[in-house]
mmCIF file of C-alpha atoms in Angstrom:
data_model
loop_
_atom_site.group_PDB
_atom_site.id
_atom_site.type_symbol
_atom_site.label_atom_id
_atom_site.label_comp_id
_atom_site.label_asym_id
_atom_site.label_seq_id
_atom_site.Cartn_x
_atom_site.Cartn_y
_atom_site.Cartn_z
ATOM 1 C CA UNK H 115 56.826 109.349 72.492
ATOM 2 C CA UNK H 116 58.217 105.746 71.221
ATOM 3 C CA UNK H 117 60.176 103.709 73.478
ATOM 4 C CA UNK H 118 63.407 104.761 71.520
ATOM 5 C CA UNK H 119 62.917 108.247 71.939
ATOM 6 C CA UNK H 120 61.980 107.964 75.659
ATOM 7 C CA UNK H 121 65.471 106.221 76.258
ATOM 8 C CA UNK H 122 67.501 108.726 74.306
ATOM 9 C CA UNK H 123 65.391 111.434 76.519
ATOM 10 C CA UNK H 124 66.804 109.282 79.401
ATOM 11 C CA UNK H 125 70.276 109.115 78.561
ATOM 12 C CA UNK H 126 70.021 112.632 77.930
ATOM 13 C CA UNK H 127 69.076 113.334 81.711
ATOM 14 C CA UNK H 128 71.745 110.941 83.161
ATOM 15 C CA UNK H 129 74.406 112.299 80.841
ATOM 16 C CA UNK H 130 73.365 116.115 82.322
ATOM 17 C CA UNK H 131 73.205 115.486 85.611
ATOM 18 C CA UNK H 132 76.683 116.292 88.065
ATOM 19 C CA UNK H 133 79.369 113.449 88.262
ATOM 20 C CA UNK H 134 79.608 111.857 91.355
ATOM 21 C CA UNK H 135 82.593 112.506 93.718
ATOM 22 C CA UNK H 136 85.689 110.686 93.048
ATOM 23 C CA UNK H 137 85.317 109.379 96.258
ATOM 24 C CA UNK H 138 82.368 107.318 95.523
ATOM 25 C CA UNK H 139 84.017 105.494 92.877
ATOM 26 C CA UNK H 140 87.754 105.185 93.893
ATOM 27 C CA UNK H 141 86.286 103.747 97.187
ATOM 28 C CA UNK H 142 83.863 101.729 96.388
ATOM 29 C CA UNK H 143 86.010 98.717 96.245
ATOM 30 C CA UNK H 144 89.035 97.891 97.945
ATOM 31 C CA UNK H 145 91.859 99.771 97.980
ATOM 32 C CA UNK H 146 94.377 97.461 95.816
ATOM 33 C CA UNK H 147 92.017 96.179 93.517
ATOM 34 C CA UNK H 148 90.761 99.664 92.101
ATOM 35 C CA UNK H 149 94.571 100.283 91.713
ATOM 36 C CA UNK H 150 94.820 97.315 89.631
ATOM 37 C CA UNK H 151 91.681 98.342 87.410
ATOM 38 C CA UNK H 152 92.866 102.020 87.097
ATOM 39 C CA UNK H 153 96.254 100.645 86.029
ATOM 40 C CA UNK H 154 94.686 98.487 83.876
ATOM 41 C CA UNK H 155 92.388 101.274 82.341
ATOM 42 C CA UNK H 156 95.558 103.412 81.308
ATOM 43 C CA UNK H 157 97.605 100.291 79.746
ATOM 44 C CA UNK H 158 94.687 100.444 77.190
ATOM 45 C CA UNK H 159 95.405 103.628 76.179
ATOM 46 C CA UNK H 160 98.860 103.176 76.030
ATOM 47 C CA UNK H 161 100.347 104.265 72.427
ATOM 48 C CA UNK H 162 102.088 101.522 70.133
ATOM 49 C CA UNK H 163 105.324 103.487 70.122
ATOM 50 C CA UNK H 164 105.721 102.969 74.004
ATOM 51 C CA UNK H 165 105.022 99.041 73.732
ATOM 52 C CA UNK H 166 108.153 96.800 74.540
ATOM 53 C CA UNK H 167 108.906 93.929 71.502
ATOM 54 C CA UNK H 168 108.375 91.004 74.230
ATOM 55 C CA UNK H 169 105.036 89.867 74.545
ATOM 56 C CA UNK H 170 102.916 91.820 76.920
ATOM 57 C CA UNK H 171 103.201 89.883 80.784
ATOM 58 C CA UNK H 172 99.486 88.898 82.305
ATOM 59 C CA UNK H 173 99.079 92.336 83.988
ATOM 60 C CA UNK H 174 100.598 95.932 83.408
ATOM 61 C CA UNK H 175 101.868 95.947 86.903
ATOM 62 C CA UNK H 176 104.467 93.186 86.213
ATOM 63 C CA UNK H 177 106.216 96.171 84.030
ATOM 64 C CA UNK H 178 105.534 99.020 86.315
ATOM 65 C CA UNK H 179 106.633 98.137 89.529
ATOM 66 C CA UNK H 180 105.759 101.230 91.492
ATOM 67 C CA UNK H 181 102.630 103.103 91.152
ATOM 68 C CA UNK H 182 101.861 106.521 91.764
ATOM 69 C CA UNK H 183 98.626 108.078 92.073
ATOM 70 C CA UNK H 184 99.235 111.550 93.263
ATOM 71 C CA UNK H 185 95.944 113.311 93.593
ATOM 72 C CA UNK H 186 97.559 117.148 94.880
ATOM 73 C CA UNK H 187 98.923 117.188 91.191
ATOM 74 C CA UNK H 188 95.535 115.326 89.802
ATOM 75 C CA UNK H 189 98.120 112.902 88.050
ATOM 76 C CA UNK H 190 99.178 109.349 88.255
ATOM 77 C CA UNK H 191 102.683 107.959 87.571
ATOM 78 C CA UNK H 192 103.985 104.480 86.571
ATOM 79 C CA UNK H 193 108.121 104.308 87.182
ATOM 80 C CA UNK H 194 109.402 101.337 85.269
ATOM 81 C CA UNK H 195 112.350 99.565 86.475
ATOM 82 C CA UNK H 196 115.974 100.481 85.939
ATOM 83 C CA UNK H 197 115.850 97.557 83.109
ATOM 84 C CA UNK H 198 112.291 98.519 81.502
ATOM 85 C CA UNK H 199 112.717 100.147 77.612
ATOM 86 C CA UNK H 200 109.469 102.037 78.516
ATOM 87 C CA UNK H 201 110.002 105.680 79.243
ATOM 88 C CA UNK H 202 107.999 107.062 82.064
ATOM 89 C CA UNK H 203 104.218 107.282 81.321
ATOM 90 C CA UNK H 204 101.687 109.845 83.360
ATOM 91 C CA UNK H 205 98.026 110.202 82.973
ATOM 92 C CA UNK H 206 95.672 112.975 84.365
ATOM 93 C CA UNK H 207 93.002 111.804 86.836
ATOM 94 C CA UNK H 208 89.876 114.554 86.053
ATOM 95 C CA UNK H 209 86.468 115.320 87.176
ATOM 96 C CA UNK H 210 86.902 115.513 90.735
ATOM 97 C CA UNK H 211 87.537 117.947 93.323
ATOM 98 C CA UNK H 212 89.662 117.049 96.316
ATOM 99 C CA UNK H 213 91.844 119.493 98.698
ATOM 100 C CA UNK H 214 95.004 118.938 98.794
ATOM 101 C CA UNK H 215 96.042 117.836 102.054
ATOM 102 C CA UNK H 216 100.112 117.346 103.009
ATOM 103 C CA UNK H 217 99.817 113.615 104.032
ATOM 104 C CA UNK H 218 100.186 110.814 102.105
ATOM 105 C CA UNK H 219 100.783 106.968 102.581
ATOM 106 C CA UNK H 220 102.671 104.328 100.630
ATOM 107 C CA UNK H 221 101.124 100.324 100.566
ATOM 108 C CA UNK H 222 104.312 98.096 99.787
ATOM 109 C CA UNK H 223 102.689 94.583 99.056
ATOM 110 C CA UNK H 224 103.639 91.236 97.906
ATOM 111 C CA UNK H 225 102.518 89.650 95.124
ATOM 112 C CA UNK H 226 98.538 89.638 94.574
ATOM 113 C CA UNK H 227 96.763 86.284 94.548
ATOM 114 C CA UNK H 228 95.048 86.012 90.950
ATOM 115 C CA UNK H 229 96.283 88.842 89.653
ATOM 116 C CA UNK H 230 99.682 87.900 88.090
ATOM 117 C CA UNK H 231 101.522 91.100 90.267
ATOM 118 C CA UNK H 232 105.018 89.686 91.033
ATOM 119 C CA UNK H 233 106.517 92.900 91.763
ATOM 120 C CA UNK H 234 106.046 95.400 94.265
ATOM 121 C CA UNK H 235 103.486 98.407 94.381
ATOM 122 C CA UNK H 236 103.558 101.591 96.433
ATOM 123 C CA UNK H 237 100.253 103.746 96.564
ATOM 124 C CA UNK H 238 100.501 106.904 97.534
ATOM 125 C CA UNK H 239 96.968 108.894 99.015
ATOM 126 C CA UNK H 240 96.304 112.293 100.795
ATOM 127 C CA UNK H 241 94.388 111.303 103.765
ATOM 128 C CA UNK H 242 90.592 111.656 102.831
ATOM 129 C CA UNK H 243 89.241 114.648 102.989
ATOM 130 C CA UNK H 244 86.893 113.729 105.989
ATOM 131 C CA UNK H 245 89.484 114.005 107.777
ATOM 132 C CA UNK H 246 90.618 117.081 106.833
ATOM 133 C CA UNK H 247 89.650 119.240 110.383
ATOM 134 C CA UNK H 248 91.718 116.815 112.038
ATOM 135 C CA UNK H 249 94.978 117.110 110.449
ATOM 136 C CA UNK H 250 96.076 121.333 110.035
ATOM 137 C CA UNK H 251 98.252 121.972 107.021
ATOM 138 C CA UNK H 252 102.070 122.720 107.982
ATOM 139 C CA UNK H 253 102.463 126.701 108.087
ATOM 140 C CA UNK H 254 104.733 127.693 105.349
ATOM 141 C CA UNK H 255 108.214 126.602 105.648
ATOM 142 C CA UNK H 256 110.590 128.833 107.474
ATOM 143 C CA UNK H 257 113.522 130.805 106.218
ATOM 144 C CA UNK H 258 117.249 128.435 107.066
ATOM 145 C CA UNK H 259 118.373 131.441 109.139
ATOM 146 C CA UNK H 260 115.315 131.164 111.062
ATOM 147 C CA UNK H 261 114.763 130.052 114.528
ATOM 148 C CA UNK H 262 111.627 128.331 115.622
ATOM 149 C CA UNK H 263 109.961 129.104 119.054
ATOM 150 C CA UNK H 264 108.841 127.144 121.329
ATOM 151 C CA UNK H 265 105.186 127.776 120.571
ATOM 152 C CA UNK H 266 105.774 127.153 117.001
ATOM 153 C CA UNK H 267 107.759 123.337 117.396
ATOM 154 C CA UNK H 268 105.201 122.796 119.792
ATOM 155 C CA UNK H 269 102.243 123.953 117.533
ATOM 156 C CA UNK H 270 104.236 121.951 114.658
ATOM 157 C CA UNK H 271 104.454 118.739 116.781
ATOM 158 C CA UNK H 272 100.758 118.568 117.484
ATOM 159 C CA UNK H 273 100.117 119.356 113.692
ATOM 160 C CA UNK H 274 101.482 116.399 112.650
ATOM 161 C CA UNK H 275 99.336 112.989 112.324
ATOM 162 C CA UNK H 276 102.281 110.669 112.078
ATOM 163 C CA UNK H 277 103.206 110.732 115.785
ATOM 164 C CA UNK H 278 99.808 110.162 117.046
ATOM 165 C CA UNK H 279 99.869 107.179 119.420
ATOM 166 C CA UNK H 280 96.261 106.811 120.395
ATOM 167 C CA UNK H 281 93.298 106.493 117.828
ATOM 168 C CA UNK H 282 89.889 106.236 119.462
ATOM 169 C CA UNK H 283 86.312 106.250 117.806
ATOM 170 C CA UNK H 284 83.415 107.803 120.145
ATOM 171 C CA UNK H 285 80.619 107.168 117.152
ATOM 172 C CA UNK H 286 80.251 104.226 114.646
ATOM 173 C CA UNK H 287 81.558 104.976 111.275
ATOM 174 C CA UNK H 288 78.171 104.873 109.011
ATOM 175 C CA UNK H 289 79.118 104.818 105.725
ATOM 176 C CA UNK H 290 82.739 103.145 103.371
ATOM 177 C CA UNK H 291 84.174 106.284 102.935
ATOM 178 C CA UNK H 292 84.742 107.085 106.355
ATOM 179 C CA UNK H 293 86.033 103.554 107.247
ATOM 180 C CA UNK H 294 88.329 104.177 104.211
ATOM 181 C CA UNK H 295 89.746 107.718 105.798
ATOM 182 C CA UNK H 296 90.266 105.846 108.469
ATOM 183 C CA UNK H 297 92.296 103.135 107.006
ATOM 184 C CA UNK H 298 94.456 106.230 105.306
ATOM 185 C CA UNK H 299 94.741 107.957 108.302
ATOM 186 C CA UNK H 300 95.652 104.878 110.219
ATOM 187 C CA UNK H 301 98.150 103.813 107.723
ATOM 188 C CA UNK H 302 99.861 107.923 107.886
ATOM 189 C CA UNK H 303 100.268 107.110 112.051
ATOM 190 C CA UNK H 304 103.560 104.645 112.421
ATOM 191 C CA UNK H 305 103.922 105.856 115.802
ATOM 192 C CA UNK H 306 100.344 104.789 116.768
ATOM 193 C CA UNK H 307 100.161 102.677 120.037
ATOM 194 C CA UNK H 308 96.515 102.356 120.856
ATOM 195 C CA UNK H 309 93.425 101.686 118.294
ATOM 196 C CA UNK H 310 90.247 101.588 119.906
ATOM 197 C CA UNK H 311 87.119 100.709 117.634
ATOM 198 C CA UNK H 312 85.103 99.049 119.821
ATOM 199 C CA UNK H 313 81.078 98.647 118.883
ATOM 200 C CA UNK H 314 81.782 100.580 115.729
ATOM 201 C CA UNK H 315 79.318 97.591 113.717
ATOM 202 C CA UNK H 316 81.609 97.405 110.641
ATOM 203 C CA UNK H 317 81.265 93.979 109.690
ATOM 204 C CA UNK H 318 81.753 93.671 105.716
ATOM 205 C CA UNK H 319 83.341 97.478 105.988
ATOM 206 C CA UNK H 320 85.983 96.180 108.239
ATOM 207 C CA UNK H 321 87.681 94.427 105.267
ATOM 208 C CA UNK H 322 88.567 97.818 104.258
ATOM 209 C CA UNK H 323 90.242 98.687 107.495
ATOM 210 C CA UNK H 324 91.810 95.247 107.949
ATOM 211 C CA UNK H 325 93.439 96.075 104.157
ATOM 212 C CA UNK H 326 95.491 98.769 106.069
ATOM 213 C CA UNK H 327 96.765 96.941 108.561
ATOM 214 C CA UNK H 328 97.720 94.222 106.270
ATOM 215 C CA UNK H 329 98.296 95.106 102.654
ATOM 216 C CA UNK H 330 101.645 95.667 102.770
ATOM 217 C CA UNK H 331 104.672 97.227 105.117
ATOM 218 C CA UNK H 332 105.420 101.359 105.691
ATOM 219 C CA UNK H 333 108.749 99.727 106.615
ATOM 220 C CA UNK H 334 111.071 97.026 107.215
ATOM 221 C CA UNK H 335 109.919 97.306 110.992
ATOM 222 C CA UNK H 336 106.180 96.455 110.202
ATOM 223 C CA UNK H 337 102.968 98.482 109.310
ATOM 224 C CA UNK H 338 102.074 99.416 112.491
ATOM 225 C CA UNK H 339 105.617 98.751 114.776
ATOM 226 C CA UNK H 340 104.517 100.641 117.566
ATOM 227 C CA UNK H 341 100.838 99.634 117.640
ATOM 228 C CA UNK H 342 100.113 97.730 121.103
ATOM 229 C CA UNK H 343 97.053 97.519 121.933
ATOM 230 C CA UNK H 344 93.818 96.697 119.115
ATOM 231 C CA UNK H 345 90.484 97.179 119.922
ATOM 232 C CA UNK H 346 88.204 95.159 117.799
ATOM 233 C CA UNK H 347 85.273 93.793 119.982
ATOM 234 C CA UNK H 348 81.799 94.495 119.144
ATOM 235 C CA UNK H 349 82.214 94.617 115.216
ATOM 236 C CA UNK H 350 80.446 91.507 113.632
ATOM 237 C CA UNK H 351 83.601 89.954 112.556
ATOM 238 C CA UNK H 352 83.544 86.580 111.022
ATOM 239 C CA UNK H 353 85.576 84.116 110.749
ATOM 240 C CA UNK H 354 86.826 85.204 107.111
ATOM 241 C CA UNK H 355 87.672 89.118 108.408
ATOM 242 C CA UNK H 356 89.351 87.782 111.016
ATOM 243 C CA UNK H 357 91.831 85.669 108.882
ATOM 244 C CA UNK H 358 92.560 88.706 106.637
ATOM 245 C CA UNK H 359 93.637 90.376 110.086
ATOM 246 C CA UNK H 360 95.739 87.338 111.254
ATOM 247 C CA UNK H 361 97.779 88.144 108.011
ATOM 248 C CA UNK H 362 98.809 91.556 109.388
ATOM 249 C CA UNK H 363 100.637 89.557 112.585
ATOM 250 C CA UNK H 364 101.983 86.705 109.996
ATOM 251 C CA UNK H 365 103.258 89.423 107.977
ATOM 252 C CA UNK H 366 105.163 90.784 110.490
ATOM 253 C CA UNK H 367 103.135 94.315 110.320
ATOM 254 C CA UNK H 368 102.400 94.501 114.040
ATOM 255 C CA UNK H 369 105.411 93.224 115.807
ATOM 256 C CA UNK H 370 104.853 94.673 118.948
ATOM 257 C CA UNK H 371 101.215 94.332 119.626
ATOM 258 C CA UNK H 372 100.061 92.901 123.061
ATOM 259 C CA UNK H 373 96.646 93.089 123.605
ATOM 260 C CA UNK H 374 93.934 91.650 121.400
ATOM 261 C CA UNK H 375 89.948 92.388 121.759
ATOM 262 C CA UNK H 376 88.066 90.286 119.634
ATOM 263 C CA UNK H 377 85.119 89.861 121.563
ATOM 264 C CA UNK H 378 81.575 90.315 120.812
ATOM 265 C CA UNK H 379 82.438 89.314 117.208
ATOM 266 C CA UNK H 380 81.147 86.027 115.471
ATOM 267 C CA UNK H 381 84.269 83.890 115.319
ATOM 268 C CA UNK H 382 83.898 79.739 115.646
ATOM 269 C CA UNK H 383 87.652 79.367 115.941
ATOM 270 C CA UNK H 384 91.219 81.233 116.596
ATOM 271 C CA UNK H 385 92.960 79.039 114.654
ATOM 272 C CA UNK H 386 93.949 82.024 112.358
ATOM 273 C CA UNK H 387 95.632 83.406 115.179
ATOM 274 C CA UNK H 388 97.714 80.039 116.001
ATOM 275 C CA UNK H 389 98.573 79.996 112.434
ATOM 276 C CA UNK H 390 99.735 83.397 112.357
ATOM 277 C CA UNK H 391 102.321 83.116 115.744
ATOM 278 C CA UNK H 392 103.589 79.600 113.429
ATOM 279 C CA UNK H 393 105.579 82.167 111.276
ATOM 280 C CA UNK H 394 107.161 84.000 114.791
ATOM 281 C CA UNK H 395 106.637 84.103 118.607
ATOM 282 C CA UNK H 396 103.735 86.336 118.624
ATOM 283 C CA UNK H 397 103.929 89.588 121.961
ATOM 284 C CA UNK H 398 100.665 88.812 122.878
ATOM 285 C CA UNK H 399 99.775 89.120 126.604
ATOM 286 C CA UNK H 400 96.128 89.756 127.001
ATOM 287 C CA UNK H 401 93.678 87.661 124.282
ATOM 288 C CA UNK H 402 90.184 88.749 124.747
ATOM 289 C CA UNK H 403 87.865 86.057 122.827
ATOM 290 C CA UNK H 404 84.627 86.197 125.062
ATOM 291 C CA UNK H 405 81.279 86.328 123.451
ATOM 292 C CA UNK H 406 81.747 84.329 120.355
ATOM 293 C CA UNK H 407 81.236 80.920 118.903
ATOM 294 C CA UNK H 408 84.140 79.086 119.511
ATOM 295 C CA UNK H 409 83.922 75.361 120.063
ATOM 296 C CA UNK H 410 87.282 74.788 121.114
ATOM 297 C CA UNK H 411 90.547 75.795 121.834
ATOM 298 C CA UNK H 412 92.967 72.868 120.688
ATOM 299 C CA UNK H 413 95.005 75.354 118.070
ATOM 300 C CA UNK H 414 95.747 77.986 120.552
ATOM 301 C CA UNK H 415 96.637 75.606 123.690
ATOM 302 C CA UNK H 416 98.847 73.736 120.923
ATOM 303 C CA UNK H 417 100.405 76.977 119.690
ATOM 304 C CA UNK H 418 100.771 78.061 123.717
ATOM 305 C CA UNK H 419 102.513 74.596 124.454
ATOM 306 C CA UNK H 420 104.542 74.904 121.454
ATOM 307 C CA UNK H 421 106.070 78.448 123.131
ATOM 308 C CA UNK H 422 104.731 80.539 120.501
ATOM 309 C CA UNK H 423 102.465 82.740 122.949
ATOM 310 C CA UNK H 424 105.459 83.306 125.637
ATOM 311 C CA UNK H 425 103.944 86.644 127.125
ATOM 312 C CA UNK H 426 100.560 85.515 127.295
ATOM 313 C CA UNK H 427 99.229 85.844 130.969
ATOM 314 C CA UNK H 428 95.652 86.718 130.617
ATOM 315 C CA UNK H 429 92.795 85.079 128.215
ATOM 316 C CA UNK H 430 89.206 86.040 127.957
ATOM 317 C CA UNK H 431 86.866 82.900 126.567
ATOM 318 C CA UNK H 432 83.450 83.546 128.487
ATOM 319 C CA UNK H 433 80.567 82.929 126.982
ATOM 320 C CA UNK H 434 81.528 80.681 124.019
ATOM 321 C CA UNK H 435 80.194 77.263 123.014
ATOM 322 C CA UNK H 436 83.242 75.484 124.650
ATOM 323 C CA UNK H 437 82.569 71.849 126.472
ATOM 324 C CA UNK H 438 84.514 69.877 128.791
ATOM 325 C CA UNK H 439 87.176 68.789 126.118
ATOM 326 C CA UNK H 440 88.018 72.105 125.677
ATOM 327 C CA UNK H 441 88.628 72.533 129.832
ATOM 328 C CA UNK H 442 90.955 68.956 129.235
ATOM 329 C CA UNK H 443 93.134 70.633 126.683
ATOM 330 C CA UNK H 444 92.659 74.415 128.842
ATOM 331 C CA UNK H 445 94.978 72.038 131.784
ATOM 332 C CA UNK H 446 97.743 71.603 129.291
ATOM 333 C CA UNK H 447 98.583 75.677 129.761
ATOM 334 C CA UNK H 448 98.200 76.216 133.176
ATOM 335 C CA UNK H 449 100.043 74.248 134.588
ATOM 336 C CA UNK H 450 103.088 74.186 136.538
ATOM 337 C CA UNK H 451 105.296 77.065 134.697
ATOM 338 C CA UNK H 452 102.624 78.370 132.658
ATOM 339 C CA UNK H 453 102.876 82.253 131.367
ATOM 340 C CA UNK H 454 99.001 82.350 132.576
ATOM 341 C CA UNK H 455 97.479 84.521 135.222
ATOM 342 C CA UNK H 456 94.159 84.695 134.648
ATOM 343 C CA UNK H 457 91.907 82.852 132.953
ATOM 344 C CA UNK H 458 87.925 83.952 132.282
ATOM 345 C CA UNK H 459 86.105 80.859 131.520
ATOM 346 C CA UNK H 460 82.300 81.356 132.705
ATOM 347 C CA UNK H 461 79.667 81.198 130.742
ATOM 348 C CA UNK H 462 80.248 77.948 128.417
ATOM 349 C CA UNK H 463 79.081 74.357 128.884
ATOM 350 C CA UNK H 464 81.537 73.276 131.176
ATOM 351 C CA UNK H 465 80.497 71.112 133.766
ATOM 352 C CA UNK H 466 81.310 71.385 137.742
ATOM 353 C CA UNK H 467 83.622 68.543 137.659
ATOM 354 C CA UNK H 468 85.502 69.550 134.483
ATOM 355 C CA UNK H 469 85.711 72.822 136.264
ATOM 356 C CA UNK H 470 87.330 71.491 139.523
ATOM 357 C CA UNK H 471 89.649 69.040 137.782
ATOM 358 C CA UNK H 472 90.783 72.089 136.205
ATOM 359 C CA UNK H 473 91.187 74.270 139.101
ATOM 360 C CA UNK H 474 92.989 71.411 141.268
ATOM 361 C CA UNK H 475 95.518 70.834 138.351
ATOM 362 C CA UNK H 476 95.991 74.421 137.883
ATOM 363 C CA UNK H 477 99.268 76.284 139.164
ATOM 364 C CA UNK H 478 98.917 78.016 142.475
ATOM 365 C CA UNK H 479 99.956 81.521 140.404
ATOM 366 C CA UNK H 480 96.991 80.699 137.646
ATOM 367 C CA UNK H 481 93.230 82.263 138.501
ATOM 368 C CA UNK H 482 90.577 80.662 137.067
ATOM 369 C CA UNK H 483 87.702 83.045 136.865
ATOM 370 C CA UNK H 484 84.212 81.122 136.457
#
């Protein structure tokens, strides 16, 4: 058999065997970009009877700006706006198999760096269907003369996923597609007070999660306006991840959140997080940094000074890489009407005069734990 014929016999094989799951493919990537390369994908095809006469903007999205992608119909939508010629456009998404499921979400973002998208999006997704045995179907919708029981508001109450306030993880999430069901199921929940991922080793996956927390708003109020407490330690975050995070609390998409666990992560600074409370007094009252990299703490004591940290009474920085500079600019905070209670500090290379100039300048009401 020549080498020509042995490809074609190939090709033959690969064309033969079973697509693989629209999962693998629509979340392989992040969540926005794919939505930019499927719109993208269907502007091609797009027949010259529906083109405008202007000349065509960078990206499709510019002229469409809501998308749709509706996968209990298998179909995607593109609404134009009110001042668009274009009629409305649909195109059938094929070839995969997911259960419809009754939840969806919706991503409202800004503008996306490099893309030329001015306007703004909305995505709409089912939750994934790992999730599926967590989140019942509603029962069929009951007749207007109907009463409900109790047993059936209360069975209807715990059915649905959007007033869940606590979301905790007792395994680590092995594989993208389960950090992305997350993501949707996390973005479905704007009631959700507590997210506890702790030791969950996402590292590069936790992009993907991070995307739903800071993508875009379910509301005016924020993402996330209920979320207070975020449970991050343990996760091989980097400096980079982190920043992507910080955007969420610049963005205004977690207004009310007051504890923050970034510990056991791989971060050399928190100067994303002083950054962040520069756009708005951030809630914060409990910072847990320990077990990192950081080398010092000048952004955050500058940001605390400045009075954009006003709830902040405890802070967690054992066992960084912090000197005796960073105990000098540490005395700025707790002083003499400082918001501080508690401060963990063993564990660095602070020295045991650094440490009792610190404690003797401290405020009576501040607890220096080293």
């Amino acid at each position: 058999m020549g080498a020509r014929q042995l490809r074609r016999a190939r090709g033959q094989v690969a064309a033969s065997s079973s697509p693989p799951r629209i999962e693998r493919a629509l979340f392989r990537h992040a969540l926005l970009r794919q939505v930019v390369a499927l719109t993208r994908s269907v502007d091609a095809t797009r027949t010259p009877s529906t083109r405008p006469l202007d000349p065509p903007p960078p990206s499709p999205l510019l002229r469409f700006p809501m998308l749709r992608i509706d996968f209990e119909s298998h179909s995607r939508d593109r609404s134009p706006s009110p001042t668009s010629p274009m009629g409305r456009e649909s195109a059938t998404l094929s070839g995969h198999k997911l259960s419809p499921t009754a939840q969806r979400c919706a991503f409202r973002c800004p503008s996306l760096e490099n893309l030329g998208v001015e306007n703004v999006m909305a995505l709409h997704l089912p939750v994934c269907t790992t999730l599926q045995q967590t989140i019942p179907v509603p029962a069929t919708p009951k007749k207007q003369d109907e009463q409900p029981t109790v047993r059936q508001e209360q069975k209807a109450k715990d059915s649905d996923t959007s007033l869940e306030t606590t979301i905790h993880l007792d395994e680590p999430m092995k594989t993208t597609d389960e950090v992305v069901a997350l993501s949707l199921k996390i973005a479905c929940s704007p009631n959700l007070e507590v997210l506890n991922l702790p030791y969950n080793r996402l590292g590069d996956k936790l992009d993907i999660l991070i995307q739903a927390l800071s993508a875009g708003r379910l509301s005016c109020e924020g993402l996330l306006p209920n979320l207070r407490a975020l449970n991050l330690c343990g996760n091989a975050m980097n400096d980079e991840t982190f920043s992507t995070l910080m955007i969420a609390l610049e963005m205004g998409g977690l207004p009310n959140l007051s504890m923050l666990d970034v510990s056991s992560n791989r971060l050399t600074t928190l100067a994303p997080l002083a950054r962040a409370a520069e756009a708005m007094p951030l809630k914060l009252s409990v910072l847990k940094a320990e077990y990192n990299s950081l080398e010092s703490l000048d952004a955050i004591v500058d940001a605390t000074v400045g009075g954009r940290f006003p709830l902040l009474h405890t802070l967690w920085i054992a066992g960084n890489l912090l000197s005796d500079n960073s105990l000098e600019a540490l005395g700025k905070v707790v002083g003499k009407g400082s918001s501080l209670r508690t401060v963990h500090i063993s564990m660095n290379y602070f020295t045991y005069q650094a440490t009792e100039a610190l404690q003797a300048g401290a405020a009576s009401s501040v607890h220096l734990v080293w």
